[in-house]
PDB file of N, CA, C and O in Angstrom:
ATOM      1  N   UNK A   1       0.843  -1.179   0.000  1.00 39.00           N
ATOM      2  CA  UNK A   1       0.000   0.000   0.000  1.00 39.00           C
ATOM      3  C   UNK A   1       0.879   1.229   0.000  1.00 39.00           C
ATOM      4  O   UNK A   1       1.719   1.498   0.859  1.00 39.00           O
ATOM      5  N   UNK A   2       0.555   1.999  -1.159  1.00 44.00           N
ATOM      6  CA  UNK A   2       1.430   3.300  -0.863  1.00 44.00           C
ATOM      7  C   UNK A   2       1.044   4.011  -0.002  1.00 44.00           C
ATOM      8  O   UNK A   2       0.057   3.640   0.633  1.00 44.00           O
ATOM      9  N   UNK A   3       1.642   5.203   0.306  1.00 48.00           N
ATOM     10  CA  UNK A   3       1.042   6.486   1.043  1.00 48.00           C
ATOM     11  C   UNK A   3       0.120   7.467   0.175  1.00 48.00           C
ATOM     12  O   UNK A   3      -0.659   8.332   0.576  1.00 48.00           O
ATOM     13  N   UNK A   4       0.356   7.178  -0.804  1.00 62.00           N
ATOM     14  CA  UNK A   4      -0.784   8.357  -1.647  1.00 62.00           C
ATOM     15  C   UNK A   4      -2.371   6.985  -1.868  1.00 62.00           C
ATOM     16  O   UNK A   4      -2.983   7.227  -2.909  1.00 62.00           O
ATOM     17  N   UNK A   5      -2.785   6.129  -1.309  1.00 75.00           N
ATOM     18  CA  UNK A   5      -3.753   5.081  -1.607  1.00 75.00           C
ATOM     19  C   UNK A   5      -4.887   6.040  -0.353  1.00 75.00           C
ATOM     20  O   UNK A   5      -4.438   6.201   0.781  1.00 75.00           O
ATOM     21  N   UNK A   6      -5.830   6.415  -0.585  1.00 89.00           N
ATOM     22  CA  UNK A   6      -7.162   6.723   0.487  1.00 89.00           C
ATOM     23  C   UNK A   6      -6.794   5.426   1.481  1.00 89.00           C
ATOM     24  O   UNK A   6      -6.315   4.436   0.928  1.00 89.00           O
ATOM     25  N   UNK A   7      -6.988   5.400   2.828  1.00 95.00           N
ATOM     26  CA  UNK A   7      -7.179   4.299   3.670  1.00 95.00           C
ATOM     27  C   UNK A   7      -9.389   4.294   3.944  1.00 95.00           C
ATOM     28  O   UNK A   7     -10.068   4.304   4.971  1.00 95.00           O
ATOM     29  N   UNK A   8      -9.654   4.280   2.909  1.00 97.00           N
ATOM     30  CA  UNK A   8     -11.322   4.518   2.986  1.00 97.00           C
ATOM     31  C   UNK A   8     -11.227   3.540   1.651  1.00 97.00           C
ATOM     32  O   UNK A   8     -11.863   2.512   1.419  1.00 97.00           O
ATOM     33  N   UNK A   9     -10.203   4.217   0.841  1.00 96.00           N
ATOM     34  CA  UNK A   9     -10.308   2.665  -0.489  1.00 96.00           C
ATOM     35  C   UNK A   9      -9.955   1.444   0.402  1.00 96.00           C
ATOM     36  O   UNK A   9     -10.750   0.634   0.881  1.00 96.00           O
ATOM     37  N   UNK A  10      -9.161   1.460   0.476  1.00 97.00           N
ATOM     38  CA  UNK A  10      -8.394   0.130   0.809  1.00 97.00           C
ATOM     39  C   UNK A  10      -9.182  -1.032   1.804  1.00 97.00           C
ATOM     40  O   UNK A  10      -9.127  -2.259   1.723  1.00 97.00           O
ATOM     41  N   UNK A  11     -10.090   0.012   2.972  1.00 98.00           N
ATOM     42  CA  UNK A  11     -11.078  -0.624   3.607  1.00 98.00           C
ATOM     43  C   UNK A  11     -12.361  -1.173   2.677  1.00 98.00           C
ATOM     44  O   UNK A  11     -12.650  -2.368   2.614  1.00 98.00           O
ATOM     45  N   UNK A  12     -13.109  -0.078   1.942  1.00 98.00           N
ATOM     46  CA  UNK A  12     -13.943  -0.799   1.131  1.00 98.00           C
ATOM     47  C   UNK A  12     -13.347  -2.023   0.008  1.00 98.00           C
ATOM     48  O   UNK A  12     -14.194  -2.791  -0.449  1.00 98.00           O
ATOM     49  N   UNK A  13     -11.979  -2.182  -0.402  1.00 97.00           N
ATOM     50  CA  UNK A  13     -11.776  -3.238  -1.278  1.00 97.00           C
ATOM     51  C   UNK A  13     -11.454  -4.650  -0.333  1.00 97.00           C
ATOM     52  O   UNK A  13     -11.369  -5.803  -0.756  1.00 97.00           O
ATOM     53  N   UNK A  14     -11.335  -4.264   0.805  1.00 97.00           N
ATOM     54  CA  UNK A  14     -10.928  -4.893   1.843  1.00 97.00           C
ATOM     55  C   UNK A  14     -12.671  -6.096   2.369  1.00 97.00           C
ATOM     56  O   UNK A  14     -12.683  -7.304   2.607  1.00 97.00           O
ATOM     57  N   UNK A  15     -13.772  -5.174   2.374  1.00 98.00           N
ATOM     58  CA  UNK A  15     -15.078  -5.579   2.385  1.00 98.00           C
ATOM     59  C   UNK A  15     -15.175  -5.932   1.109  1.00 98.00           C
ATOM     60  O   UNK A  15     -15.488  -7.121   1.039  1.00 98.00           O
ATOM     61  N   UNK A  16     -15.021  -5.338  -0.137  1.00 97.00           N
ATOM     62  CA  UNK A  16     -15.527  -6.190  -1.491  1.00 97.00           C
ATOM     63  C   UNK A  16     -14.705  -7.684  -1.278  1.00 97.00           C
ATOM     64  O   UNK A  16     -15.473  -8.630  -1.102  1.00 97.00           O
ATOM     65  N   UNK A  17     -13.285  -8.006  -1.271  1.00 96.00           N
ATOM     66  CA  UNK A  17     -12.898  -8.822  -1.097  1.00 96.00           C
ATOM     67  C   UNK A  17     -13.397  -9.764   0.015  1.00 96.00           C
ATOM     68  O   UNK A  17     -13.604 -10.867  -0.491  1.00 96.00           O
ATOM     69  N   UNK A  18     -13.669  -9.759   1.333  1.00 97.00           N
ATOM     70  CA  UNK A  18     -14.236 -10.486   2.443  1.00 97.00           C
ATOM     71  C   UNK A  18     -15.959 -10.996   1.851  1.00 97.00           C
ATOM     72  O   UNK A  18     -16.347 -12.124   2.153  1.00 97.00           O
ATOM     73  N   UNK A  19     -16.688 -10.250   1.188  1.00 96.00           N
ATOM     74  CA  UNK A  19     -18.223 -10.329   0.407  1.00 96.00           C
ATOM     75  C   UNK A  19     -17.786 -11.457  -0.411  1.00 96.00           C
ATOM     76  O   UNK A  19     -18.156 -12.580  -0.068  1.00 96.00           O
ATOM     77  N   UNK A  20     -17.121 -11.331  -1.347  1.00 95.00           N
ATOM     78  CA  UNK A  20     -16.740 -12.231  -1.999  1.00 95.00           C
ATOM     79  C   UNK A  20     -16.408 -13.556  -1.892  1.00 95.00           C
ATOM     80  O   UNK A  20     -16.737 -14.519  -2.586  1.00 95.00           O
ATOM     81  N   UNK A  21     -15.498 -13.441  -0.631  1.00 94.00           N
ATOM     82  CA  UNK A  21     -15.184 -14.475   0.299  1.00 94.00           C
ATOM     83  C   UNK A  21     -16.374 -15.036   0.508  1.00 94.00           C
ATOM     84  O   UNK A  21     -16.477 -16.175   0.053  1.00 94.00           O
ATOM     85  N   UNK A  22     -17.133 -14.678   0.952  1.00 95.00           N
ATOM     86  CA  UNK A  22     -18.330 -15.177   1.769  1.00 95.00           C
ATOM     87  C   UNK A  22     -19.419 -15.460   1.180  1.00 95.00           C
ATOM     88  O   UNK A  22     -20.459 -15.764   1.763  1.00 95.00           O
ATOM     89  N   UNK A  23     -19.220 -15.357  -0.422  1.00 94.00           N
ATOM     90  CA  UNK A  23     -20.207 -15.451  -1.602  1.00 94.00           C
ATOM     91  C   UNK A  23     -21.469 -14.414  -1.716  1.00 94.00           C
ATOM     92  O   UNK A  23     -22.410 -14.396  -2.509  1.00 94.00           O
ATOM     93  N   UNK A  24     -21.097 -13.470  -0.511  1.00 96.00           N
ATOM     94  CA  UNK A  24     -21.799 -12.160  -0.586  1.00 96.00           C
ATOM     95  C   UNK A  24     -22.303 -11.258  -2.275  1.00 96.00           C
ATOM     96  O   UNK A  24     -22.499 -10.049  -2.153  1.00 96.00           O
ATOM     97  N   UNK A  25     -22.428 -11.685  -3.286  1.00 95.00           N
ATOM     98  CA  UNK A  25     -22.323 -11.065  -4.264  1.00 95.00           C
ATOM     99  C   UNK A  25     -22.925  -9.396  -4.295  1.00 95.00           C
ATOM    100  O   UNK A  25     -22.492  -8.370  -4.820  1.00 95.00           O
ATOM    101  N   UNK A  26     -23.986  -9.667  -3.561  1.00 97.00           N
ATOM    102  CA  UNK A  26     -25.525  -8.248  -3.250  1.00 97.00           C
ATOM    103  C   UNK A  26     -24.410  -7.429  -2.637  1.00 97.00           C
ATOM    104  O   UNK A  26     -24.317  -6.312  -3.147  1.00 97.00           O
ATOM    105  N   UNK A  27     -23.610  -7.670  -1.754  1.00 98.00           N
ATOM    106  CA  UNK A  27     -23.011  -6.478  -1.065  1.00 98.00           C
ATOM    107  C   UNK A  27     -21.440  -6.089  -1.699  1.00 98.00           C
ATOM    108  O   UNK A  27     -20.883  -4.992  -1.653  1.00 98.00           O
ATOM    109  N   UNK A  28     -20.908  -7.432  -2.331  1.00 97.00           N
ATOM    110  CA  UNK A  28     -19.676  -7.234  -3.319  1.00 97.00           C
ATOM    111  C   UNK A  28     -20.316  -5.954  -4.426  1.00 97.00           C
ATOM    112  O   UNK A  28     -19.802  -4.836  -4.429  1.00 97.00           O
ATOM    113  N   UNK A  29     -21.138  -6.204  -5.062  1.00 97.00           N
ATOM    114  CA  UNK A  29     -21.434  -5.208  -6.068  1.00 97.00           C
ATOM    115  C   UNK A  29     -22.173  -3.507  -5.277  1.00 97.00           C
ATOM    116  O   UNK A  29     -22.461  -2.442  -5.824  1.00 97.00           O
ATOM    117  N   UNK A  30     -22.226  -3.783  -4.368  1.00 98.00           N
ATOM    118  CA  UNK A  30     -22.116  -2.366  -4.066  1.00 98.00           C
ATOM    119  C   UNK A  30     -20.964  -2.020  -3.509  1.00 98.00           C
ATOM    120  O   UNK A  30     -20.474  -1.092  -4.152  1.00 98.00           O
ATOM    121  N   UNK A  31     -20.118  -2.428  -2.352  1.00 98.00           N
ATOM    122  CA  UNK A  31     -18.594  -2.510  -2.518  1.00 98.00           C
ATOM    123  C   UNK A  31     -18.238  -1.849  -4.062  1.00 98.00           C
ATOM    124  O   UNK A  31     -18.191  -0.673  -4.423  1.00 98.00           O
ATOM    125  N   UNK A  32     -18.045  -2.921  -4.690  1.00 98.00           N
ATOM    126  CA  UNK A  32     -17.446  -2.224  -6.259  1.00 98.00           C
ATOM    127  C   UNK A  32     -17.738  -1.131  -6.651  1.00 98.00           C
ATOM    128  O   UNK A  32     -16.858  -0.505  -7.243  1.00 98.00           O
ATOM    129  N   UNK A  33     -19.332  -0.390  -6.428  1.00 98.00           N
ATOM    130  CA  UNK A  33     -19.848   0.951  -6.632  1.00 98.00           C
ATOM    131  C   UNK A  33     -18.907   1.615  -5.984  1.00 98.00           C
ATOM    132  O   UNK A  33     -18.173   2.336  -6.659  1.00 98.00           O
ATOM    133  N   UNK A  34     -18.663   1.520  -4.256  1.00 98.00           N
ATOM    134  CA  UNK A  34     -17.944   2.552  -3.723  1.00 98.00           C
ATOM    135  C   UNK A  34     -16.913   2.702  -4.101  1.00 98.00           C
ATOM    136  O   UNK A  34     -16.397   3.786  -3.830  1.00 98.00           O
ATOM    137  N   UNK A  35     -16.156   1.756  -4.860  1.00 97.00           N
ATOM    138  CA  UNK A  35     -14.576   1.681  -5.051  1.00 97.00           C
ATOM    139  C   UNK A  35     -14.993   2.712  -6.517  1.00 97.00           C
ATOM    140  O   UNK A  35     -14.788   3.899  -6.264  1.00 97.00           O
ATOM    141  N   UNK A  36     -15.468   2.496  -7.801  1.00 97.00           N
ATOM    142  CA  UNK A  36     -15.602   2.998  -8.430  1.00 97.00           C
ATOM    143  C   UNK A  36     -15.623   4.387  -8.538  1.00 97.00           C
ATOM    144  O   UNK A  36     -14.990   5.058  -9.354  1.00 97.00           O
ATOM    145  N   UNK A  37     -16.814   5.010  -7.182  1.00 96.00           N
ATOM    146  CA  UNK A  37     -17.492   6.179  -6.809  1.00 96.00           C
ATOM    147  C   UNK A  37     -15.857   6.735  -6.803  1.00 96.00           C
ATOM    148  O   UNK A  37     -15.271   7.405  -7.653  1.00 96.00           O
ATOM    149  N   UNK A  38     -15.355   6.165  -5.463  1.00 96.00           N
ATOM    150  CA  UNK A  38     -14.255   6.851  -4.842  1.00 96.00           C
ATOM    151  C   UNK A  38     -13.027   7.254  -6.215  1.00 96.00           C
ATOM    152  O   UNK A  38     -12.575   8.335  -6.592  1.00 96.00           O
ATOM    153  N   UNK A  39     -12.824   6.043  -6.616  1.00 94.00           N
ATOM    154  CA  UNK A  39     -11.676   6.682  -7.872  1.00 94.00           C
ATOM    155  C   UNK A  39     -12.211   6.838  -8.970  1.00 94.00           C
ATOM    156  O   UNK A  39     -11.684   6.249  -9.914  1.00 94.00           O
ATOM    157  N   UNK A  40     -13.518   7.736  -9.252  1.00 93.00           N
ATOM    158  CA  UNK A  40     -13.779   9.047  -9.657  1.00 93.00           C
ATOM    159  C   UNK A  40     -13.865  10.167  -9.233  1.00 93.00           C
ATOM    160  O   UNK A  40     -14.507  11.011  -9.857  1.00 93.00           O
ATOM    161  N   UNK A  41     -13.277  10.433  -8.140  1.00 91.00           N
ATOM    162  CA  UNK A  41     -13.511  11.501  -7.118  1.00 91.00           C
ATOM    163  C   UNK A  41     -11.763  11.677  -6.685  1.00 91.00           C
ATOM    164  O   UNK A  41     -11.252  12.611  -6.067  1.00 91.00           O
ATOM    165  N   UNK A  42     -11.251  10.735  -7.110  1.00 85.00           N
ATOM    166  CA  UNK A  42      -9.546  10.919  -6.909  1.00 85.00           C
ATOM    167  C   UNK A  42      -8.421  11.847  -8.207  1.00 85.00           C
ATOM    168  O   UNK A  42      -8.342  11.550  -9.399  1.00 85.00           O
ATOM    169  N   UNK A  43      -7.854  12.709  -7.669  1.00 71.00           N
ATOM    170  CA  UNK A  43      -7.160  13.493  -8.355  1.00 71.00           C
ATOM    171  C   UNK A  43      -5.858  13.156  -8.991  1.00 71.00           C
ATOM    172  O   UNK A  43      -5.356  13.695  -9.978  1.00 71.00           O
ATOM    173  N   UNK A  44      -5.440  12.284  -8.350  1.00 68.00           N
ATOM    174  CA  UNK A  44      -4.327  11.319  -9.142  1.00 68.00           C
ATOM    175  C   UNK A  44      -4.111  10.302  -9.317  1.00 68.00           C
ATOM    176  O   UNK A  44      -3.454   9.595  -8.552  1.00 68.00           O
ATOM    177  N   UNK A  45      -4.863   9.767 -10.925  1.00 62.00           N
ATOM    178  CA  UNK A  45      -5.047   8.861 -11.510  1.00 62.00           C
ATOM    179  C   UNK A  45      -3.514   8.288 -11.844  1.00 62.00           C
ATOM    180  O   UNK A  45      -3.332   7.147 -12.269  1.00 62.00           O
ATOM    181  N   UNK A  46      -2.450   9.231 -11.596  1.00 59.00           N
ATOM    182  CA  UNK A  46      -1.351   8.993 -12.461  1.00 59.00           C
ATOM    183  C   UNK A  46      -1.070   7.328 -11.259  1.00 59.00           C
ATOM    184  O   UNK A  46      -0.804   6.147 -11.480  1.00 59.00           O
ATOM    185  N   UNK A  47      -1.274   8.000 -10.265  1.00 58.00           N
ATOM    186  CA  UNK A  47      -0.893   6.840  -9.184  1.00 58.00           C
ATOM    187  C   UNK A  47      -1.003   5.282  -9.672  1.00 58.00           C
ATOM    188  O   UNK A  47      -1.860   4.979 -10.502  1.00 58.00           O
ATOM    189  N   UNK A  48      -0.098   4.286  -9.124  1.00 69.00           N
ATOM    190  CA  UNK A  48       0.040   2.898  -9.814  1.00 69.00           C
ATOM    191  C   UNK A  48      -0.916   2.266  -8.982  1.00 69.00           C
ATOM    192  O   UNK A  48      -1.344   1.184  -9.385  1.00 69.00           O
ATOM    193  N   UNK A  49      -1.338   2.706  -7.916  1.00 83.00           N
ATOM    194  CA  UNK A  49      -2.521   1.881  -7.044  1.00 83.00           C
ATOM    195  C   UNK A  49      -3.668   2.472  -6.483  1.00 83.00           C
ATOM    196  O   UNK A  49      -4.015   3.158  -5.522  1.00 83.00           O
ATOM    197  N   UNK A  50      -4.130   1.890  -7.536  1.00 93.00           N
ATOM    198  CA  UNK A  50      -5.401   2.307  -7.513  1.00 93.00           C
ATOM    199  C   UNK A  50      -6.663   0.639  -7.403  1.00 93.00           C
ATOM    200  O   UNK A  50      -7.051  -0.096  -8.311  1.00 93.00           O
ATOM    201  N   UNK A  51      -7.011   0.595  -5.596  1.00 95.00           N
ATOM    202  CA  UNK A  51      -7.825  -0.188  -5.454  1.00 95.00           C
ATOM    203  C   UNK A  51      -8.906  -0.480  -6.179  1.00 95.00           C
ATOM    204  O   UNK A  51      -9.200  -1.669  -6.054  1.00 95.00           O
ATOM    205  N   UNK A  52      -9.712   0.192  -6.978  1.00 96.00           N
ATOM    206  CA  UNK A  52     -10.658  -0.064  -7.892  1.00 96.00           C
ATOM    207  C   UNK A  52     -10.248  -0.891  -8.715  1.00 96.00           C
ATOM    208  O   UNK A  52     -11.101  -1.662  -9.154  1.00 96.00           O
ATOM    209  N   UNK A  53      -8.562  -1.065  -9.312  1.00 95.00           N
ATOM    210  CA  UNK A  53      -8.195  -2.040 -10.470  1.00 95.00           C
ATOM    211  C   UNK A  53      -8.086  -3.147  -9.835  1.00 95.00           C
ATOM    212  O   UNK A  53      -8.436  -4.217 -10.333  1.00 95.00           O
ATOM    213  N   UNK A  54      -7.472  -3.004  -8.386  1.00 95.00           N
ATOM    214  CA  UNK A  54      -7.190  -4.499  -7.921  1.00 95.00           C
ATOM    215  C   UNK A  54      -8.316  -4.873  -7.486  1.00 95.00           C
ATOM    216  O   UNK A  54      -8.209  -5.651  -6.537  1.00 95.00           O
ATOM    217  N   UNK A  55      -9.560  -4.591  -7.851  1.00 97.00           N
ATOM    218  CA  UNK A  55     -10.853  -5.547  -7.281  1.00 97.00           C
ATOM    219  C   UNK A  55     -11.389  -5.699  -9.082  1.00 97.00           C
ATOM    220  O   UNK A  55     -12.335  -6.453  -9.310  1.00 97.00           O
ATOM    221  N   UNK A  56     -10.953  -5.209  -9.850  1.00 96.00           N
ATOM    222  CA  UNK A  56     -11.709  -5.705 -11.379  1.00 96.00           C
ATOM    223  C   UNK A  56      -9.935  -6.791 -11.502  1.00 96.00           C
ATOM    224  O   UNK A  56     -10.151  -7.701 -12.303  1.00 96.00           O
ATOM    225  N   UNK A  57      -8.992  -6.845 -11.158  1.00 95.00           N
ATOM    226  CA  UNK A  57      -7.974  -8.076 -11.197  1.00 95.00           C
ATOM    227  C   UNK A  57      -8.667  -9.259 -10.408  1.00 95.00           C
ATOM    228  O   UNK A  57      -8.801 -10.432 -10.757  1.00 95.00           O
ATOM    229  N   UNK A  58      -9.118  -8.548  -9.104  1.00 94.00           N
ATOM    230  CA  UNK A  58      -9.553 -10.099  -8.634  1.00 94.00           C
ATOM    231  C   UNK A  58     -10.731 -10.561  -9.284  1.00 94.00           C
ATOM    232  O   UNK A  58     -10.837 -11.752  -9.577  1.00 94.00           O
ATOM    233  N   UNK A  59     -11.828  -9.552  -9.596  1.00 93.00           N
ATOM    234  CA  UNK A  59     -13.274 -10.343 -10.887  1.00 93.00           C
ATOM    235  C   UNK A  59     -12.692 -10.790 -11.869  1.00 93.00           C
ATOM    236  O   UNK A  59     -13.245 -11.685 -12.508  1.00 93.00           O
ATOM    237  N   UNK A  60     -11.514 -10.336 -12.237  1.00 92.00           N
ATOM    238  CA  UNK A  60     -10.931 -11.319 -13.899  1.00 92.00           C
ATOM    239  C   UNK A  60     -10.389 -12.411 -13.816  1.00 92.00           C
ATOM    240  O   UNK A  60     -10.312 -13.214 -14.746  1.00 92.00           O
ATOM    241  N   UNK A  61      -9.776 -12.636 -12.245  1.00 88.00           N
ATOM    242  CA  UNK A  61      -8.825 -13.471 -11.928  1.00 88.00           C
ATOM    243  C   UNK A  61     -10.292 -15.032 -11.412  1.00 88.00           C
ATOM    244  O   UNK A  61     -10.509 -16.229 -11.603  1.00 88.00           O
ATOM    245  N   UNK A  62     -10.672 -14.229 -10.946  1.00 80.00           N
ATOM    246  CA  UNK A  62     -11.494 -15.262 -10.431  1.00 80.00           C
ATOM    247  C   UNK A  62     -12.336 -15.908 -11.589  1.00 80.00           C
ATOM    248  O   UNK A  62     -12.366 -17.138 -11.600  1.00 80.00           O
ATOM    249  N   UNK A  63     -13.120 -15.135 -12.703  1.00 60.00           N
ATOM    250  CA  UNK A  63     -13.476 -15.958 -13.759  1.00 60.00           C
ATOM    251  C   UNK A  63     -12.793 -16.698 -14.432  1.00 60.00           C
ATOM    252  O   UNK A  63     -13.351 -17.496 -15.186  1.00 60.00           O
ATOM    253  N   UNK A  64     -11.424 -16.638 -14.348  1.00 63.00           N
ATOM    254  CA  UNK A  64     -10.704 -17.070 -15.048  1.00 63.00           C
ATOM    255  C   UNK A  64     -10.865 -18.549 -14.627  1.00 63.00           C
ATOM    256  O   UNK A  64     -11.351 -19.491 -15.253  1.00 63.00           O
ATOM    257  N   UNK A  65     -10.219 -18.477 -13.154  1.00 65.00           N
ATOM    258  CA  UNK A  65      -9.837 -19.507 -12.290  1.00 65.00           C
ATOM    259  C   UNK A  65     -11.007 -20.336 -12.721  1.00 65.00           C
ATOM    260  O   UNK A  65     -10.861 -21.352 -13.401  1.00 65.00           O
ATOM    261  N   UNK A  66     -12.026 -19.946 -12.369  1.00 61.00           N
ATOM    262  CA  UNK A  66     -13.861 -20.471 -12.503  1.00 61.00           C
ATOM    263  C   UNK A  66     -13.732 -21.677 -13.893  1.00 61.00           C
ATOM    264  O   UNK A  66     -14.070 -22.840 -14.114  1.00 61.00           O
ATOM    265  N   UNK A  67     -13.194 -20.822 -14.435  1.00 54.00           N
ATOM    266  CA  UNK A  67     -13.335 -21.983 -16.037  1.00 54.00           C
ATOM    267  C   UNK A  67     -12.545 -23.229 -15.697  1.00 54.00           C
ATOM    268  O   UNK A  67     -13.006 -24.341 -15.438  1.00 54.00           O
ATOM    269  N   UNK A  68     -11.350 -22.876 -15.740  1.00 50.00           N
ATOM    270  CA  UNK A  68     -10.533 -24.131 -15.641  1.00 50.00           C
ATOM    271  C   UNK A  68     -10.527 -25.636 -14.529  1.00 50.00           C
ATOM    272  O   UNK A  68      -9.700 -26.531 -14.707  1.00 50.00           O
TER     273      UNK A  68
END
């Protein structure tokens, strides 16, 4: 986690991830809203971490996994 990451992202990707865990989907997809909400509301996109990507890595990662 860098120092320029919100600690308000990191908690909500922190709940999308645990929802998920728990096969929560109803509350994963609003999770994902907030992550979304939030890094549209963030001023530096230039930043390399950005929690919103690492929760669409873990939805890609996980369909992936799903197939095989």
């Amino acid at each position: 986690m860098s120092s320029g990451t919100d600690p308000l992202e990191r908690a909500v990707l922190h709940a999308f991830r645990y929802a998920c865990w728990q096969e929560r989907l109803d509350i994963a997809e609003f999770m994902l809203a907030a992550l979304e909400k939030l890094d549209q509301e963030r001023a530096d996109h230039v930043s390399g971490d950005r929690p919103l990507m690492d929760a669409y890595r873990d939805l890609t990662f996980g369909l992936q996994h799903r197939k095989n």
